[in-house]
Short mmCIF file of C-alpha atoms in Angstrom, two decimals:
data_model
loop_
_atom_site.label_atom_id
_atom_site.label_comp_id
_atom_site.label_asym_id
_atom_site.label_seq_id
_atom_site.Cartn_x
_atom_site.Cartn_y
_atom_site.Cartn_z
CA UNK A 273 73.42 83.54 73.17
CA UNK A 274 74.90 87.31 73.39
CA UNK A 275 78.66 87.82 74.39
CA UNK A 276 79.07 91.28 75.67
CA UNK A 277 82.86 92.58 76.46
CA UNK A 278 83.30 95.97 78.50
CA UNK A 279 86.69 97.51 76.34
CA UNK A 280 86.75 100.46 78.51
CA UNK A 281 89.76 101.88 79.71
CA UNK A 282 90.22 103.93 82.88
CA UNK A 283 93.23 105.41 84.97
CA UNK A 284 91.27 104.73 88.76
CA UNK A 285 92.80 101.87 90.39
CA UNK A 286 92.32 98.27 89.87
CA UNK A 287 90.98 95.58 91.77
CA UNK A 288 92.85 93.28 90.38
CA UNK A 289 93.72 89.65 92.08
CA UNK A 290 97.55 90.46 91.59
CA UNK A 291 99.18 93.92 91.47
CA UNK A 292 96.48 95.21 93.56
CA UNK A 293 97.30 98.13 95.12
CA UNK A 294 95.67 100.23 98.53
CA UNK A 295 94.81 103.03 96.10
CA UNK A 296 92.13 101.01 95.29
CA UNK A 297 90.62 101.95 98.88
CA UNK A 298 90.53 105.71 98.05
CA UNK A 299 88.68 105.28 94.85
CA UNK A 300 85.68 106.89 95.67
CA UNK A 301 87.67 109.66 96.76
CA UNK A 302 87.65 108.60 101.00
CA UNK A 303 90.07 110.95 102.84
CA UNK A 304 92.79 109.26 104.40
CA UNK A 305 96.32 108.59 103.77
CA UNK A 306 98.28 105.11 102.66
CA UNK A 307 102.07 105.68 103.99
CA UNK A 308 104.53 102.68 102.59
CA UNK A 309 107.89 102.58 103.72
CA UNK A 310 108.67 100.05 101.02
CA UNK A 311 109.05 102.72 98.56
CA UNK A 312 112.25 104.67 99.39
CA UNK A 313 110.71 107.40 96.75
CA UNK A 314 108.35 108.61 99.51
CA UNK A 315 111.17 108.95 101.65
CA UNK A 316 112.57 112.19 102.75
CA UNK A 317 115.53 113.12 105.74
CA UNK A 318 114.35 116.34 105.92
CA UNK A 319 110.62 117.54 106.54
CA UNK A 320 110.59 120.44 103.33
CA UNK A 321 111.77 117.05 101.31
CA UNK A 322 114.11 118.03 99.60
CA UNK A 323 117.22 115.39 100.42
CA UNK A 324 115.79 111.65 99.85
CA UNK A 325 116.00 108.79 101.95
CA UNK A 326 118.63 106.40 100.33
CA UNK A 327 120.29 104.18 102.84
CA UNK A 328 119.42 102.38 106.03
CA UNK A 329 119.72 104.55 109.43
CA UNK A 330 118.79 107.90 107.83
CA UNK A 331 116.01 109.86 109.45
CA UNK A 332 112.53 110.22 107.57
CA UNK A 333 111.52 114.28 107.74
CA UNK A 334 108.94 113.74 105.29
CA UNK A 335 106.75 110.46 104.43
CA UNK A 336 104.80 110.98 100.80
CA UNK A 337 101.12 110.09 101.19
CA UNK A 338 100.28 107.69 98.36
CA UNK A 339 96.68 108.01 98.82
CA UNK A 340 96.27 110.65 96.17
CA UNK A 341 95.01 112.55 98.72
CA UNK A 342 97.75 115.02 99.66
CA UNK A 343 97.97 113.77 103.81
CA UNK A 344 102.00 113.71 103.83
CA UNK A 345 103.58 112.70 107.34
CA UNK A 346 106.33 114.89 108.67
CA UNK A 347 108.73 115.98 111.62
CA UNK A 348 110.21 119.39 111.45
CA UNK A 349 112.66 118.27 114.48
CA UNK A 350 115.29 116.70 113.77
CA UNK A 351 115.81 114.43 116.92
CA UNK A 352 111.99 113.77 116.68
CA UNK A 353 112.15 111.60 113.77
CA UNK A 354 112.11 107.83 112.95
CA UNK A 355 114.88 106.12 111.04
CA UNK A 356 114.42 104.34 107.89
CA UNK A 357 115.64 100.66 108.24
CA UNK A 358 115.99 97.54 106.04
CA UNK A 359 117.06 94.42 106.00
CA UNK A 360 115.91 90.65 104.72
CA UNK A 361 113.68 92.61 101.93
CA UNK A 362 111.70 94.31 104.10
CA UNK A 363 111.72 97.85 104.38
CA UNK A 364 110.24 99.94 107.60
CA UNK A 365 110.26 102.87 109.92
CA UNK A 366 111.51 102.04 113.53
CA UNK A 367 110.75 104.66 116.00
CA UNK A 368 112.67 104.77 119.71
CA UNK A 369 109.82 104.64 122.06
CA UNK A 370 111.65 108.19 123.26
CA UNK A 371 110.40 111.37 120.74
CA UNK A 372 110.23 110.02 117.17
CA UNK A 373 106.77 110.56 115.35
CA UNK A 374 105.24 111.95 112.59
CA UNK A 375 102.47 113.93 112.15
CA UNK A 376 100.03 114.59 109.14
CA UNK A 377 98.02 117.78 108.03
CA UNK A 378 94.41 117.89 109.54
CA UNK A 379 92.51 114.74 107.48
CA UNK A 380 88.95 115.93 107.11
CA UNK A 381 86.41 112.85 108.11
CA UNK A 382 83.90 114.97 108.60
CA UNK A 383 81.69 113.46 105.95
CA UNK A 384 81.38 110.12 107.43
CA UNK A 385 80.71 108.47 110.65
CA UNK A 386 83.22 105.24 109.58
CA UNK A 387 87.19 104.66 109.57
CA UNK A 388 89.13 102.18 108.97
CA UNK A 389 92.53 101.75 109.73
CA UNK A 390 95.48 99.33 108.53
CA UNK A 391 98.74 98.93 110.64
CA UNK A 392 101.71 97.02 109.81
CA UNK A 393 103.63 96.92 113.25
CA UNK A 394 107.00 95.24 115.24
CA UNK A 395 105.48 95.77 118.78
CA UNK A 396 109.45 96.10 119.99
CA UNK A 397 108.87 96.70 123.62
CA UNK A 398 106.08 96.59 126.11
CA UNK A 399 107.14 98.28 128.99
CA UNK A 400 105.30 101.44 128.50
CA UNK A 401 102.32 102.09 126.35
CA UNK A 402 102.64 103.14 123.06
CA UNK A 403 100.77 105.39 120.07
CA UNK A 404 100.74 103.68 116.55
CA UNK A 405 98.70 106.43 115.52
CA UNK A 406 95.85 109.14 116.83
CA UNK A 407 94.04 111.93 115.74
CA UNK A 408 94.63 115.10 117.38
CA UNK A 409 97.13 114.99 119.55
CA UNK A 410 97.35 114.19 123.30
CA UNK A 411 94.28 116.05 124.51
CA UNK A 412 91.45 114.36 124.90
CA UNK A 413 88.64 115.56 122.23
CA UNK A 414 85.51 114.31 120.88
CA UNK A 415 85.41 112.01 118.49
CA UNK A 416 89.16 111.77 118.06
CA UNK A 417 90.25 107.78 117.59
CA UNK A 418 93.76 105.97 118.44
CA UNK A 419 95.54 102.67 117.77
CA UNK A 420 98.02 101.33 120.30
CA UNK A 421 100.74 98.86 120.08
CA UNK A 422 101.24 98.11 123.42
CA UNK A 423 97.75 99.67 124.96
CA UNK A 424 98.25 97.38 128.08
CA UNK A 425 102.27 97.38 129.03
CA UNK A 426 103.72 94.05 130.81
CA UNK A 427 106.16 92.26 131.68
CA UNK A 428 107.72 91.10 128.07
CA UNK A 429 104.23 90.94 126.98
CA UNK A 430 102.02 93.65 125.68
CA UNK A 431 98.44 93.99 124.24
CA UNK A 432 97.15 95.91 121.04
CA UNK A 433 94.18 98.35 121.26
CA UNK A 434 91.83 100.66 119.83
CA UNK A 435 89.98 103.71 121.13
CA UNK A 436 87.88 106.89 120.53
CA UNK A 437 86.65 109.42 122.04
CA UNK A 438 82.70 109.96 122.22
CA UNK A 439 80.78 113.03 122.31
CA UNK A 440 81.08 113.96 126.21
CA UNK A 441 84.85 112.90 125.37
CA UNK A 442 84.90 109.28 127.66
CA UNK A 443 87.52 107.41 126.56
CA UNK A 444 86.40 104.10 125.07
CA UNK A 445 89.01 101.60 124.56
CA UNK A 446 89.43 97.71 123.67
CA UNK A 447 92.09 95.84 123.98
CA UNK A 448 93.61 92.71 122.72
CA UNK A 449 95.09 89.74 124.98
CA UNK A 450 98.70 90.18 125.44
CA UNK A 451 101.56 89.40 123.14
CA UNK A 452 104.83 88.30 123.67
CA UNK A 453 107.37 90.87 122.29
CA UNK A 454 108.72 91.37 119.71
CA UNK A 455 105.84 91.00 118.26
CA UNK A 456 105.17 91.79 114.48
CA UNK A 457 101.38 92.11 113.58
CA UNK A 458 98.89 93.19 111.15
CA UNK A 459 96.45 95.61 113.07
CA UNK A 460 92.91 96.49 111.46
CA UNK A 461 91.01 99.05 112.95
CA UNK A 462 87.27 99.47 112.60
CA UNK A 463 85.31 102.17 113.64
CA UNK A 464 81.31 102.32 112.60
CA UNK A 465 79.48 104.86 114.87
CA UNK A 466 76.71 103.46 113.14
CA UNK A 467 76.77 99.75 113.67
CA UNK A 468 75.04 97.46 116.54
CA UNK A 469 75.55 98.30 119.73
CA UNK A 470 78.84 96.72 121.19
CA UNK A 471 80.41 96.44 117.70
CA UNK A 472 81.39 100.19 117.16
CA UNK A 473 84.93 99.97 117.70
CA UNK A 474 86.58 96.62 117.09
CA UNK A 475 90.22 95.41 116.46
CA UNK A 476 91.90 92.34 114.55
CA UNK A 477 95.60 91.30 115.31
CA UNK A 478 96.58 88.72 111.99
CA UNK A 479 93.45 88.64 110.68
CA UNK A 480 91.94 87.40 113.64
CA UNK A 481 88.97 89.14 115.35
CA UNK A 482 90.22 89.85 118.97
CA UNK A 483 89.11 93.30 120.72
CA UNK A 484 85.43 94.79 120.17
CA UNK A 485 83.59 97.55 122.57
CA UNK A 486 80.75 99.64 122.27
CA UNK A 487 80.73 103.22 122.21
CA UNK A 488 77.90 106.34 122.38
CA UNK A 489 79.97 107.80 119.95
CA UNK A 490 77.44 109.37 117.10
CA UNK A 491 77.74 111.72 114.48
CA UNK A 492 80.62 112.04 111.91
CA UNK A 493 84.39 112.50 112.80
CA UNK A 494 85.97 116.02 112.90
CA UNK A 495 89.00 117.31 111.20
CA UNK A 496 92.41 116.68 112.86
CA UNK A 497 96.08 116.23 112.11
CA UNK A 498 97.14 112.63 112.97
CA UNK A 499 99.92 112.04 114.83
CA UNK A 500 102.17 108.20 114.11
CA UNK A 501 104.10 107.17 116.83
CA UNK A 502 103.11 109.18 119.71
CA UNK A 503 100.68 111.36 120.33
CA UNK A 504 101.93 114.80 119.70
CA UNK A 505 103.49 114.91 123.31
CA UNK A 506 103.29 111.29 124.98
CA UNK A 507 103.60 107.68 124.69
CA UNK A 508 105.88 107.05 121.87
CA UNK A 509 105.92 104.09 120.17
CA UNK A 510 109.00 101.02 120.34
CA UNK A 511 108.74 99.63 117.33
CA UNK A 512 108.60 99.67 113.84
CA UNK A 513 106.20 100.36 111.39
CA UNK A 514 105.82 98.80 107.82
CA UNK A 515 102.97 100.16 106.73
CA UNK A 516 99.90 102.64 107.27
CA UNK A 517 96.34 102.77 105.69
CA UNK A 518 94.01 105.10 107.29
CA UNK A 519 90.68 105.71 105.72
CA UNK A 520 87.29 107.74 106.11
CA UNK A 521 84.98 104.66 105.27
CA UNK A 522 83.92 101.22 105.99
CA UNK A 523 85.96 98.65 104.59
CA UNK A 524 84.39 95.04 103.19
CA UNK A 525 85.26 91.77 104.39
CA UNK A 526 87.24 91.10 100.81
CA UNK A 527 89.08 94.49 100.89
CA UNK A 528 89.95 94.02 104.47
CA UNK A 529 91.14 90.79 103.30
CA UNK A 530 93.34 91.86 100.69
CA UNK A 531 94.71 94.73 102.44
CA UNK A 532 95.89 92.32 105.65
CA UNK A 533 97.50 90.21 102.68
CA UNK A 534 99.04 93.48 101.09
CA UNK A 535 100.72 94.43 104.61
CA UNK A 536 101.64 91.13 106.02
CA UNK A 537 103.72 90.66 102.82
CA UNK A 538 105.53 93.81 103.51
CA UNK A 539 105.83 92.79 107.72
CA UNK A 540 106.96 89.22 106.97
CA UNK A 541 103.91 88.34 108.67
CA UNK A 542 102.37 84.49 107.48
CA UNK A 543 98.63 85.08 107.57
CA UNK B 255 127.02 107.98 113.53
CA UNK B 256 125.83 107.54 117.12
CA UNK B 257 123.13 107.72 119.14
CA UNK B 258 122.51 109.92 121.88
CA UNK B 259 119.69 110.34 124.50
CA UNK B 260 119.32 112.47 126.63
CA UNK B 261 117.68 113.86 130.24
CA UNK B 262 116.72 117.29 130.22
CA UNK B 263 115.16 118.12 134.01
CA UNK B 264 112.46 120.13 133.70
CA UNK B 265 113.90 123.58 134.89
CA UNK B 266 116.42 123.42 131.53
CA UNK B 267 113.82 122.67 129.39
CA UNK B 268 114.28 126.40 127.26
CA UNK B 269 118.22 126.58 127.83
CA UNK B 270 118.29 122.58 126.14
CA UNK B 271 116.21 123.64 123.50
CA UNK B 272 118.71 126.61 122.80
CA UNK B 273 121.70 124.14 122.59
CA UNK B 274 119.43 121.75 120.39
CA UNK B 275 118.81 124.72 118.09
CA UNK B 276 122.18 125.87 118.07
CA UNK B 277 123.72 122.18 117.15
CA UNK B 278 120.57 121.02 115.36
CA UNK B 279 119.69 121.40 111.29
CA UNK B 280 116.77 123.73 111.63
CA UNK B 281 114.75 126.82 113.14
CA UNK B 282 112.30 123.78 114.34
CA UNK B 283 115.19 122.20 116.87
CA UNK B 284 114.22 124.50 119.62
CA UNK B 285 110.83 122.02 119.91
CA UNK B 286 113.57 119.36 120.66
CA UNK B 287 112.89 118.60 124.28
CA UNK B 288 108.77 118.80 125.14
CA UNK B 289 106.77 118.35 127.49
CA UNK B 290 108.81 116.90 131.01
CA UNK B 291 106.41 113.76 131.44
CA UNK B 292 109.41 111.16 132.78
CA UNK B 293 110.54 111.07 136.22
CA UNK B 294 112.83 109.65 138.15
CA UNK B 295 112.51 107.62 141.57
CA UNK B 296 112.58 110.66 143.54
CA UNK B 297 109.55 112.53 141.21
CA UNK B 298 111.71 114.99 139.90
CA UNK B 299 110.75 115.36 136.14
CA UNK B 300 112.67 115.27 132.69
CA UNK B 301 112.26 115.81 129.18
CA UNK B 302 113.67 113.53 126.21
CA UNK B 303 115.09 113.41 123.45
CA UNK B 304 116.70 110.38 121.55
CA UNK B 305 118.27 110.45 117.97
CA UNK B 306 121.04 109.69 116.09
CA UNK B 307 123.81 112.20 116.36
CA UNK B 308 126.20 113.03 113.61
CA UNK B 309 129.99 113.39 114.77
CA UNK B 310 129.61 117.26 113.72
CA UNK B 311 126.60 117.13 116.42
CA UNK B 312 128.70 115.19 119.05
CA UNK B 313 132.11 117.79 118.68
CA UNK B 314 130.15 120.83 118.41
CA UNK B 315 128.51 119.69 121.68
CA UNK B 316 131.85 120.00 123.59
CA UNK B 317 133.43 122.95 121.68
CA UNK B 318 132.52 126.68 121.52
CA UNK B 319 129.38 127.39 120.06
CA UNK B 320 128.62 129.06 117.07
CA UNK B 321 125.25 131.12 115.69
CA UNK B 322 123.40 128.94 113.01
CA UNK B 323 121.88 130.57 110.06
CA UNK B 324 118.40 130.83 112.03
CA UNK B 325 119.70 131.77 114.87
CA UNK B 326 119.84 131.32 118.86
CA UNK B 327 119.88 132.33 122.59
CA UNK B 328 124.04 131.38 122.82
CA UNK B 329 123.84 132.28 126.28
CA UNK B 330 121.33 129.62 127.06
CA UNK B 331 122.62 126.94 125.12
CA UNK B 332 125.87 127.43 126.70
CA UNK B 333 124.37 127.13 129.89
CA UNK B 334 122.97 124.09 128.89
CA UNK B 335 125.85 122.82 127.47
CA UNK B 336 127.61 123.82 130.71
CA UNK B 337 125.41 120.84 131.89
CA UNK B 338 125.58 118.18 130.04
CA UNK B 339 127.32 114.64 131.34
CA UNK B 340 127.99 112.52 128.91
CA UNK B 341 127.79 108.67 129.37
CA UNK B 342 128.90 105.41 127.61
CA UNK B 343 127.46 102.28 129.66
CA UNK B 344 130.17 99.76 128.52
CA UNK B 345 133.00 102.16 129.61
CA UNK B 346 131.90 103.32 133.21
CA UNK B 347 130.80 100.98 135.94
CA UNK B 348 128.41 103.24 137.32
CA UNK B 349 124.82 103.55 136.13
CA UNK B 350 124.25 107.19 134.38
CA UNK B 351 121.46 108.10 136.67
CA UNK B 352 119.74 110.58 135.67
CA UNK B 353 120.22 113.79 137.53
CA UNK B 354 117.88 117.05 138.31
CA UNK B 355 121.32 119.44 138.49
CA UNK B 356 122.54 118.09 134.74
CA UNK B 357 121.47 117.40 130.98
CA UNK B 358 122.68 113.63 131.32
CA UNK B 359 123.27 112.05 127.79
CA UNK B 360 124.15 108.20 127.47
CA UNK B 361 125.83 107.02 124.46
CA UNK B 362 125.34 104.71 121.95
CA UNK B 363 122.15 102.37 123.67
CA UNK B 364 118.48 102.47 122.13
CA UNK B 365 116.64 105.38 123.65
CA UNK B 366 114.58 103.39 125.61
CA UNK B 367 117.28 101.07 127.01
CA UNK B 368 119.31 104.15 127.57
CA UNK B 369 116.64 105.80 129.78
CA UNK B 370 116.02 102.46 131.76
CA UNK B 371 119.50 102.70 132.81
CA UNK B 372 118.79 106.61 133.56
CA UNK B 373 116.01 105.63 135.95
CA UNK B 374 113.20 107.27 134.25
CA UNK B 375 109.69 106.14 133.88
CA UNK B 376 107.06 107.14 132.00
CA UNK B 377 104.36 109.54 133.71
CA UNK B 378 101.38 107.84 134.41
CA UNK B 379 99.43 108.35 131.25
CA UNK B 380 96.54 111.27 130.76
CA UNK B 381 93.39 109.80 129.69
CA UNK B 382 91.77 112.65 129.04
#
């Protein structure tokens, strides 16, 4: 019998079963951006960052990346941007379905044909529909991609959705049934211009498959800025946000797993 | 600390965004108000703005303006400001509606309760 024991020691992020952090999702270097409300250290009223976010109610100029990648969120006008709240432990952004986002330097995908996305959300109102995030901006371009919270807007009830843009930039969208709101919800993006046709968009609410579509989309993603909680110019957001994981690649069942854990615990959300 | 949102009709657009600049923190206020895409029931359209407005913001508002470090237009901000009509729903029995002749600012709701009350819906959205 041989025992073998790998001593090793490494700085990259950890899987490990507790502690684990979404770093771990950018260790192989995936562009993207992990934004975390949770830690008031990322936090910044202004968008140059120089005065931190230290109480409830204050506006968030600046949102620190913790990705390692660089993709910090701002909002160089003032009335444009969300308010840092917390209360019961939990910590989020909440944005006025009026004129609050954020938006981040361009993210280059353009080295893979996959994204994932992770979306800690309080769907607050459904009366009008609503930008989590999107690449790009309000005009329509190919290959840009969106998550909506609601997509479909209702009477007291909204649904969630996801979209992209394909080559001859047709809008492709899936949707969720409809929630009641308020509704808090851990959304998980998936788009695979590779995979079967039918499956290369699809959308879980909870950890619960509910939206798929298929799309002609091919090729790799482009470089664009993305825009959280409206669209550069339209359909802002009523809610708040707890958490935000966007990255270039595929994500496997377990880490999709362990991320939904990771971001329910900061939404309050029992999955 | 207060909120404010306001209705900026389309035609004010650049004297709004002089006010915002003159009252705001920044050289990037003057984006304050965007694109006009709300309307009222008549199809006249607005711009937006919601956020939470310091009492420096809400005095300077109503008093002589002054140049800020980065600079404005004064003469269209106090054009603007010339404009604005202030509302607080729990004080006056009549709805703010909004209005294409004023910059009509309501007081204290959420932004998107606020511009219920205003009257203003959402343009249809732009696909593409």
């Amino acid at each position: 019998m041989k025992f073998t024991a790998d001593l090793s020691f490494t700085s990259a992020p950890r899987r490990a079963r507790h502690g684990w952090s979404p770093q771990w999702l950018f260790r192989a270097d995936e562009a993207g951006a992990w934004f975390d409300p949770t830690d008031l250290t990322t936090l910044f009223q202004d968008a140059a960052g120089t005065t931190p976010v230290t109480a409830a109610g204050q506006p968030v100029g600046r949102m620190l990346d913790k990705s390692g990648r660089g993709n910090h969120a701002t909002q160089a006008t003032s009335a444009g941007r969300p308010t840092y709240q917390t209360s019961g432990g939990l910590h989020w952004l909440a944005f006025d379905g009026v004129d609050d986002f954020m938006v981040t330097p361009a993210i280059n995908f353009t080295a893979t044909n996959k994204l994932s996305a992770f979306a800690a959300v309080d769907m607050r109102s459904a009366s009008a529909l609503g930008t989590v995030l999107h690449s790009g901006g309000a005009a329509a371009g190919a290959k840009r991609f969106g998550l909506f919270a609601p997509r479909g807007a209702g009477a007291g009830t909204g649904t969630y959705g996801i979209r992209v843009f394909d080559a001859a930039v047709a809008v492709i969208d899936a949707s969720t049934s409809a929630f009641s709101v308020p509704d808090k919800a851990v959304l998980s993006g998936k788009w695979d211009n590779a995979a079967a046709a039918g499956l290369q968009i699809a959308l879980r609410r909870n950890a619960v498959d509910l939206a798929q579509a298929g799309s002609t989309m091919t090729g790799n993603f482009i470089s664009d800025p993305v825009y959280i909680g409206n669209r550069g110019t339209d359909l802002p957001f009523n809610g708040n946000i707890y958490g935000l994981i966007l990255r270039g690649a595929a994500t496997t069942n377990a880490d999709l797993a362990i991320a939904e854990r990771f971001l329910a615990k900061r939404t309050g959300v029992t999955l | 600390m207060t909120r404010l949102t306001i209705a900026c009709p389309a035609a004010y657009v650049g004297d709004a965004n002089q006010l915002a600049l003159a009252l705001g923190l920044g050289p990037d206020d003057d984006k304050t108000f965007g694109a006009a895409n709300w309307h009222d029931a008549a199809g006249n359209l607005y711009a937006v703005a919601s956020f939470v407005a310091s009492p420096e913001w809400v005095i300077g508002a109503t008093s002589p303006l002054a140049m800020p470090a980065w600079g404005a237009d004064l003469a269209a901000a106090g054009r603007a400001q010339a404009l604005i009509r202030m509302s607080m729903p729990d004080v006056n029995t009549s709805p703010p509606l909004a209005n294409p002749a004023c910059l009509t600012a309501v007081v204290e709701l959420p932004g998107g309760a606020a511009l219920t009350l205003m009257g203003l819906r959402q343009v249809a959205e732009r696909e593409l």
